[in-house]
Amino acid sequence: VTFVPVCNPQAAARHQRFIDRNLNRHFYPKDQHIHYEDTLDAVLCNVLDDADILLDLHSYQSLGGPFAFLGTSSAREIAYGRALGLSNYIYGWADAFGDHDATEEQRKASLGTTDYVRNKANPGIAITVECGHHYNADNVAIGCTVITRAMHFAGLIDGDVLPSVPTGDQHAIQMQRVFYKQKSGALVKPWHHCDQVAAGELIARYDDGEGIAAPQDGVIVLPKTQTDHAIGAEWFYFGVETDFPES
């Protein structure tokens, strides 16, 4: 078992998301190191090259609780994700970035640690767990619980360490698309992660009056609610509630 508790040391020391770029985007070894995070890719990829199973733990800036990004590359990966015992799962990350009006650079930039593990020479299975908002009081407990469940799934811990979670209490959301902040504007209210919206409901409005409405009934995923969110960056994602996928 390999633990990497701090993947971006300089950013962690400064209590910020990254130095030059999001480390969990554009994730692969670089021939040229333009950004600070480029120097970390080779180190982390070297660790992941030896990994059969990845559990990538995060917290997030939107208001909300824990959930997992569920991989669908194999039945075993789906089983692994559900064995972590969470209530909410989101899948379709790559499809959301690979469709609609995303540029090729934006699609390439979406590649993260889980994509790397699934597509390396000796593919493994990988799940990202978001433990909740950065400052939720139960973040550490959630992280420890899913680590324990992951080790149990991998056969590294014997016995029934934690009670099982009824599958009927687990819910899936399929991501449909990513919305980028194209110009100056704001969300129409402080949305929470997994807030439900109706078709045509206004989600955000640009300063010039142009609005962004829900394309259909669905849920908002990880809205970036800070007012100074950078133009051109991912702003929020849109998904729909579905049954759990099959590989």
GROMACS .gro file of C-alpha atoms in nm:
model
  247
    1VAL     CA    1   0.000   0.000   0.000
    2THR     CA    2   0.136   0.341  -0.096
    3PHE     CA    3   0.003   0.662   0.063
    4VAL     CA    4   0.074   1.005  -0.087
    5PRO     CA    5  -0.079   1.242   0.169
    6VAL     CA    6   0.023   1.567  -0.003
    7CYS     CA    7   0.041   1.566  -0.382
    8ASN     CA    8   0.106   1.938  -0.433
    9PRO     CA    9   0.344   2.048  -0.153
   10GLN     CA   10   0.379   2.417  -0.243
   11ALA     CA   11   0.005   2.464  -0.288
   12ALA     CA   12  -0.065   2.285   0.041
   13ALA     CA   13   0.186   2.508   0.222
   14ARG     CA   14   0.004   2.814   0.087
   15HIS     CA   15  -0.343   2.673   0.159
   16GLN     CA   16  -0.450   2.706  -0.205
   17ARG     CA   17  -0.573   2.473  -0.480
   18PHE     CA   18  -0.262   2.497  -0.700
   19ILE     CA   19   0.035   2.717  -0.790
   20ASP     CA   20   0.018   2.747  -1.169
   21ARG     CA   21  -0.245   2.496  -1.281
   22ASN     CA   22  -0.484   2.233  -1.145
   23LEU     CA   23  -0.267   1.925  -1.084
   24ASN     CA   24  -0.562   1.693  -1.149
   25ARG     CA   25  -0.601   1.817  -1.505
   26HIS     CA   26  -0.363   1.767  -1.799
   27PHE     CA   27  -0.216   1.485  -1.587
   28TYR     CA   28   0.065   1.297  -1.762
   29PRO     CA   29   0.449   1.327  -1.770
   30LYS     CA   30   0.564   1.639  -1.955
   31ASP     CA   31   0.874   1.676  -2.171
   32GLN     CA   32   0.891   2.043  -2.077
   33HIS     CA   33   0.818   2.185  -1.734
   34ILE     CA   34   0.642   2.515  -1.792
   35HIS     CA   35   0.438   2.518  -1.470
   36TYR     CA   36   0.528   2.410  -1.119
   37GLU     CA   37   0.270   2.132  -1.137
   38ASP     CA   38   0.444   1.993  -1.447
   39THR     CA   39   0.736   1.894  -1.223
   40LEU     CA   40   0.501   1.683  -1.009
   41ASP     CA   41   0.341   1.484  -1.291
   42ALA     CA   42   0.635   1.250  -1.350
   43VAL     CA   43   0.674   1.180  -0.976
   44LEU     CA   44   0.307   1.095  -0.926
   45CYS     CA   45   0.273   0.905  -1.252
   46ASN     CA   46   0.569   0.692  -1.148
   47VAL     CA   47   0.379   0.597  -0.832
   48LEU     CA   48   0.061   0.525  -1.027
   49ASP     CA   49   0.246   0.312  -1.283
   50ASP     CA   50   0.278   0.048  -1.009
   51ALA     CA   51  -0.080   0.082  -0.884
   52ASP     CA   52  -0.346  -0.184  -0.935
   53ILE     CA   53  -0.610   0.019  -0.748
   54LEU     CA   54  -0.626   0.396  -0.692
   55LEU     CA   55  -0.830   0.581  -0.433
   56ASP     CA   56  -0.792   0.956  -0.492
   57LEU     CA   57  -0.927   1.164  -0.201
   58HIS     CA   58  -1.038   1.524  -0.243
   59SER     CA   59  -1.244   1.796  -0.079
   60TYR     CA   60  -1.419   2.071  -0.275
   61GLN     CA   61  -1.520   2.435  -0.254
   62SER     CA   62  -1.893   2.397  -0.327
   63LEU     CA   63  -2.132   2.342  -0.039
   64GLY     CA   64  -2.228   1.977   0.000
   65GLY     CA   65  -2.140   1.635   0.134
   66PRO     CA   66  -1.938   1.333   0.020
   67PHE     CA   67  -1.972   1.154  -0.313
   68ALA     CA   68  -1.761   0.950  -0.554
   69PHE     CA   69  -1.678   0.988  -0.920
   70LEU     CA   70  -1.765   0.640  -1.039
   71GLY     CA   71  -1.556   0.482  -1.312
   72THR     CA   72  -1.731   0.264  -1.568
   73SER     CA   73  -1.433   0.099  -1.740
   74SER     CA   74  -1.513  -0.243  -1.590
   75ALA     CA   75  -1.765  -0.423  -1.372
   76ARG     CA   76  -1.492  -0.459  -1.109
   77GLU     CA   77  -1.436  -0.085  -1.101
   78ILE     CA   78  -1.809  -0.023  -1.052
   79ALA     CA   79  -1.812  -0.282  -0.774
   80TYR     CA   80  -1.507  -0.115  -0.616
   81GLY     CA   81  -1.673   0.225  -0.618
   82ARG     CA   82  -1.994   0.098  -0.463
   83ALA     CA   83  -1.798  -0.097  -0.200
   84LEU     CA   84  -1.674   0.235  -0.063
   85GLY     CA   85  -2.016   0.273   0.095
   86LEU     CA   86  -2.117   0.623  -0.014
   87SER     CA   87  -2.470   0.736  -0.095
   88ASN     CA   88  -2.403   0.948  -0.405
   89TYR     CA   89  -2.208   0.858  -0.720
   90ILE     CA   90  -2.141   1.059  -1.034
   91TYR     CA   91  -2.023   0.908  -1.361
   92GLY     CA   92  -1.964   1.024  -1.718
   93TRP     CA   93  -1.685   1.275  -1.646
   94ALA     CA   94  -1.493   1.204  -1.968
   95ASP     CA   95  -1.809   1.207  -2.179
   96ALA     CA   96  -1.911   1.546  -2.040
   97PHE     CA   97  -1.577   1.696  -2.137
   98GLY     CA   98  -1.566   1.520  -2.474
   99ASP     CA   99  -1.894   1.653  -2.601
  100HIS     CA  100  -2.074   1.977  -2.682
  101ASP     CA  101  -1.861   2.292  -2.726
  102ALA     CA  102  -1.547   2.192  -2.533
  103THR     CA  103  -1.226   2.255  -2.725
  104GLU     CA  104  -0.963   1.985  -2.781
  105GLU     CA  105  -0.739   2.156  -2.527
  106GLN     CA  106  -1.021   2.158  -2.272
  107ARG     CA  107  -1.083   1.787  -2.330
  108LYS     CA  108  -0.713   1.712  -2.291
  109ALA     CA  109  -0.698   1.927  -1.980
  110SER     CA  110  -0.972   1.715  -1.820
  111LEU     CA  111  -0.741   1.413  -1.786
  112GLY     CA  112  -0.662   1.335  -1.424
  113THR     CA  113  -0.523   1.065  -1.199
  114THR     CA  114  -0.807   0.818  -1.256
  115ASP     CA  115  -0.779   0.851  -1.635
  116TYR     CA  116  -0.407   0.784  -1.609
  117VAL     CA  117  -0.454   0.464  -1.408
  118ARG     CA  118  -0.727   0.332  -1.639
  119ASN     CA  119  -0.522   0.394  -1.953
  120LYS     CA  120  -0.167   0.303  -1.853
  121ALA     CA  121   0.017   0.002  -1.998
  122ASN     CA  122  -0.106  -0.224  -1.714
  123PRO     CA  123  -0.452  -0.073  -1.651
  124GLY     CA  124  -0.586  -0.053  -1.299
  125ILE     CA  125  -0.915   0.054  -1.146
  126ALA     CA  126  -0.958   0.398  -0.996
  127ILE     CA  127  -1.212   0.601  -0.800
  128THR     CA  128  -1.210   0.963  -0.687
  129VAL     CA  129  -1.392   1.036  -0.361
  130GLU     CA  130  -1.487   1.392  -0.275
  131CYS     CA  131  -1.513   1.399   0.105
  132GLY     CA  132  -1.729   1.714   0.106
  133HIS     CA  133  -1.671   2.087   0.139
  134HIS     CA  134  -1.315   2.183   0.240
  135TYR     CA  135  -1.417   2.275   0.595
  136ASN     CA  136  -1.680   2.012   0.672
  137ALA     CA  137  -1.616   1.873   1.019
  138ASP     CA  138  -1.651   1.509   0.907
  139ASN     CA  139  -1.400   1.520   0.616
  140VAL     CA  140  -1.129   1.326   0.799
  141ALA     CA  141  -1.367   1.059   0.924
  142ILE     CA  142  -1.509   1.009   0.575
  143GLY     CA  143  -1.160   0.982   0.428
  144CYS     CA  144  -1.053   0.724   0.686
  145THR     CA  145  -1.370   0.522   0.628
  146VAL     CA  146  -1.331   0.501   0.250
  147ILE     CA  147  -0.959   0.416   0.285
  148THR     CA  148  -1.055   0.128   0.512
  149ARG     CA  149  -1.326   0.010   0.273
  150ALA     CA  150  -1.087   0.032  -0.024
  151MET     CA  151  -0.826  -0.180   0.156
  152HIS     CA  152  -1.096  -0.430   0.247
  153PHE     CA  153  -1.208  -0.449  -0.117
  154ALA     CA  154  -0.847  -0.511  -0.224
  155GLY     CA  155  -0.813  -0.798   0.024
  156LEU     CA  156  -0.561  -0.616   0.240
  157ILE     CA  157  -0.784  -0.621   0.549
  158ASP     CA  158  -0.954  -0.941   0.658
  159GLY     CA  159  -1.309  -0.970   0.782
  160ASP     CA  160  -1.611  -0.744   0.781
  161VAL     CA  161  -1.445  -0.425   0.900
  162LEU     CA  162  -1.742  -0.197   0.843
  163PRO     CA  163  -2.114  -0.259   0.804
  164SER     CA  164  -2.237  -0.290   0.448
  165VAL     CA  165  -2.441  -0.016   0.283
  166PRO     CA  166  -2.773  -0.119   0.125
  167THR     CA  167  -2.743  -0.068  -0.249
  168GLY     CA  168  -3.091   0.081  -0.249
  169ASP     CA  169  -2.950   0.376  -0.053
  170GLN     CA  170  -2.695   0.451  -0.327
  171HIS     CA  171  -2.782   0.696  -0.605
  172ALA     CA  172  -2.621   0.768  -0.943
  173ILE     CA  173  -2.596   1.086  -1.149
  174GLN     CA  174  -2.473   1.086  -1.507
  175MET     CA  175  -2.282   1.401  -1.602
  176GLN     CA  176  -2.408   1.553  -1.926
  177ARG     CA  177  -2.182   1.849  -1.987
  178VAL     CA  178  -1.945   2.103  -1.841
  179PHE     CA  179  -2.021   2.474  -1.854
  180TYR     CA  180  -1.728   2.716  -1.881
  181LYS     CA  181  -1.743   3.076  -1.764
  182GLN     CA  182  -1.712   3.252  -2.098
  183LYS     CA  183  -1.729   3.612  -1.971
  184SER     CA  184  -1.801   3.817  -1.661
  185GLY     CA  185  -2.108   3.698  -1.475
  186ALA     CA  186  -2.238   3.516  -1.169
  187LEU     CA  187  -2.453   3.224  -1.061
  188VAL     CA  188  -2.807   3.341  -0.989
  189LYS     CA  189  -2.786   3.203  -0.633
  190PRO     CA  190  -2.541   3.011  -0.411
  191TRP     CA  191  -2.615   2.669  -0.554
  192HIS     CA  192  -2.521   2.357  -0.356
  193HIS     CA  193  -2.369   2.049  -0.513
  194CYS     CA  194  -2.648   1.817  -0.632
  195ASP     CA  195  -2.919   2.086  -0.618
  196GLN     CA  196  -3.205   1.987  -0.849
  197VAL     CA  197  -3.310   2.218  -1.132
  198ALA     CA  198  -3.601   2.209  -1.375
  199ALA     CA  199  -3.570   2.235  -1.752
  200GLY     CA  200  -3.533   2.602  -1.846
  201GLU     CA  201  -3.452   2.716  -1.492
  202LEU     CA  202  -3.192   2.991  -1.488
  203ILE     CA  203  -2.860   2.882  -1.336
  204ALA     CA  204  -2.625   3.171  -1.416
  205ARG     CA  205  -2.634   3.511  -1.581
  206TYR     CA  206  -2.359   3.706  -1.754
  207ASP     CA  207  -2.319   4.077  -1.687
  208ASP     CA  208  -2.445   4.155  -2.039
  209GLY     CA  209  -2.779   3.989  -1.953
  210GLU     CA  210  -2.727   3.657  -2.130
  211GLY     CA  211  -2.846   3.367  -1.916
  212ILE     CA  212  -2.755   3.000  -1.885
  213ALA     CA  213  -3.054   2.775  -1.821
  214ALA     CA  214  -3.085   2.406  -1.741
  215PRO     CA  215  -3.112   2.212  -2.069
  216GLN     CA  216  -3.348   1.960  -1.902
  217ASP     CA  217  -3.457   1.845  -1.558
  218GLY     CA  218  -3.141   1.753  -1.371
  219VAL     CA  219  -2.888   1.843  -1.103
  220ILE     CA  220  -2.607   2.094  -1.071
  221VAL     CA  221  -2.270   1.936  -1.000
  222LEU     CA  222  -1.989   2.119  -0.816
  223PRO     CA  223  -2.088   2.482  -0.887
  224LYS     CA  224  -1.802   2.730  -0.841
  225THR     CA  225  -1.977   2.992  -0.629
  226GLN     CA  226  -1.690   3.235  -0.565
  227THR     CA  227  -1.750   3.571  -0.735
  228ASP     CA  228  -1.394   3.601  -0.868
  229HIS     CA  229  -1.402   3.268  -1.054
  230ALA     CA  230  -1.171   3.296  -1.355
  231ILE     CA  231  -1.314   3.354  -1.702
  232GLY     CA  232  -1.252   3.051  -1.924
  233ALA     CA  233  -1.246   2.805  -1.632
  234GLU     CA  234  -1.495   2.530  -1.553
  235TRP     CA  235  -1.793   2.699  -1.385
  236PHE     CA  236  -2.037   2.418  -1.309
  237TYR     CA  237  -2.142   2.079  -1.443
  238PHE     CA  238  -2.486   1.946  -1.529
  239GLY     CA  239  -2.613   1.591  -1.480
  240VAL     CA  240  -2.924   1.376  -1.459
  241GLU     CA  241  -3.025   1.109  -1.210
  242THR     CA  242  -3.002   0.758  -1.360
  243ASP     CA  243  -2.973   0.394  -1.267
  244PHE     CA  244  -2.623   0.270  -1.194
  245PRO     CA  245  -2.427   0.207  -1.515
  246GLU     CA  246  -2.318  -0.131  -1.638
  247SER     CA  247  -1.967  -0.174  -1.774
   0.00000   0.00000   0.00000
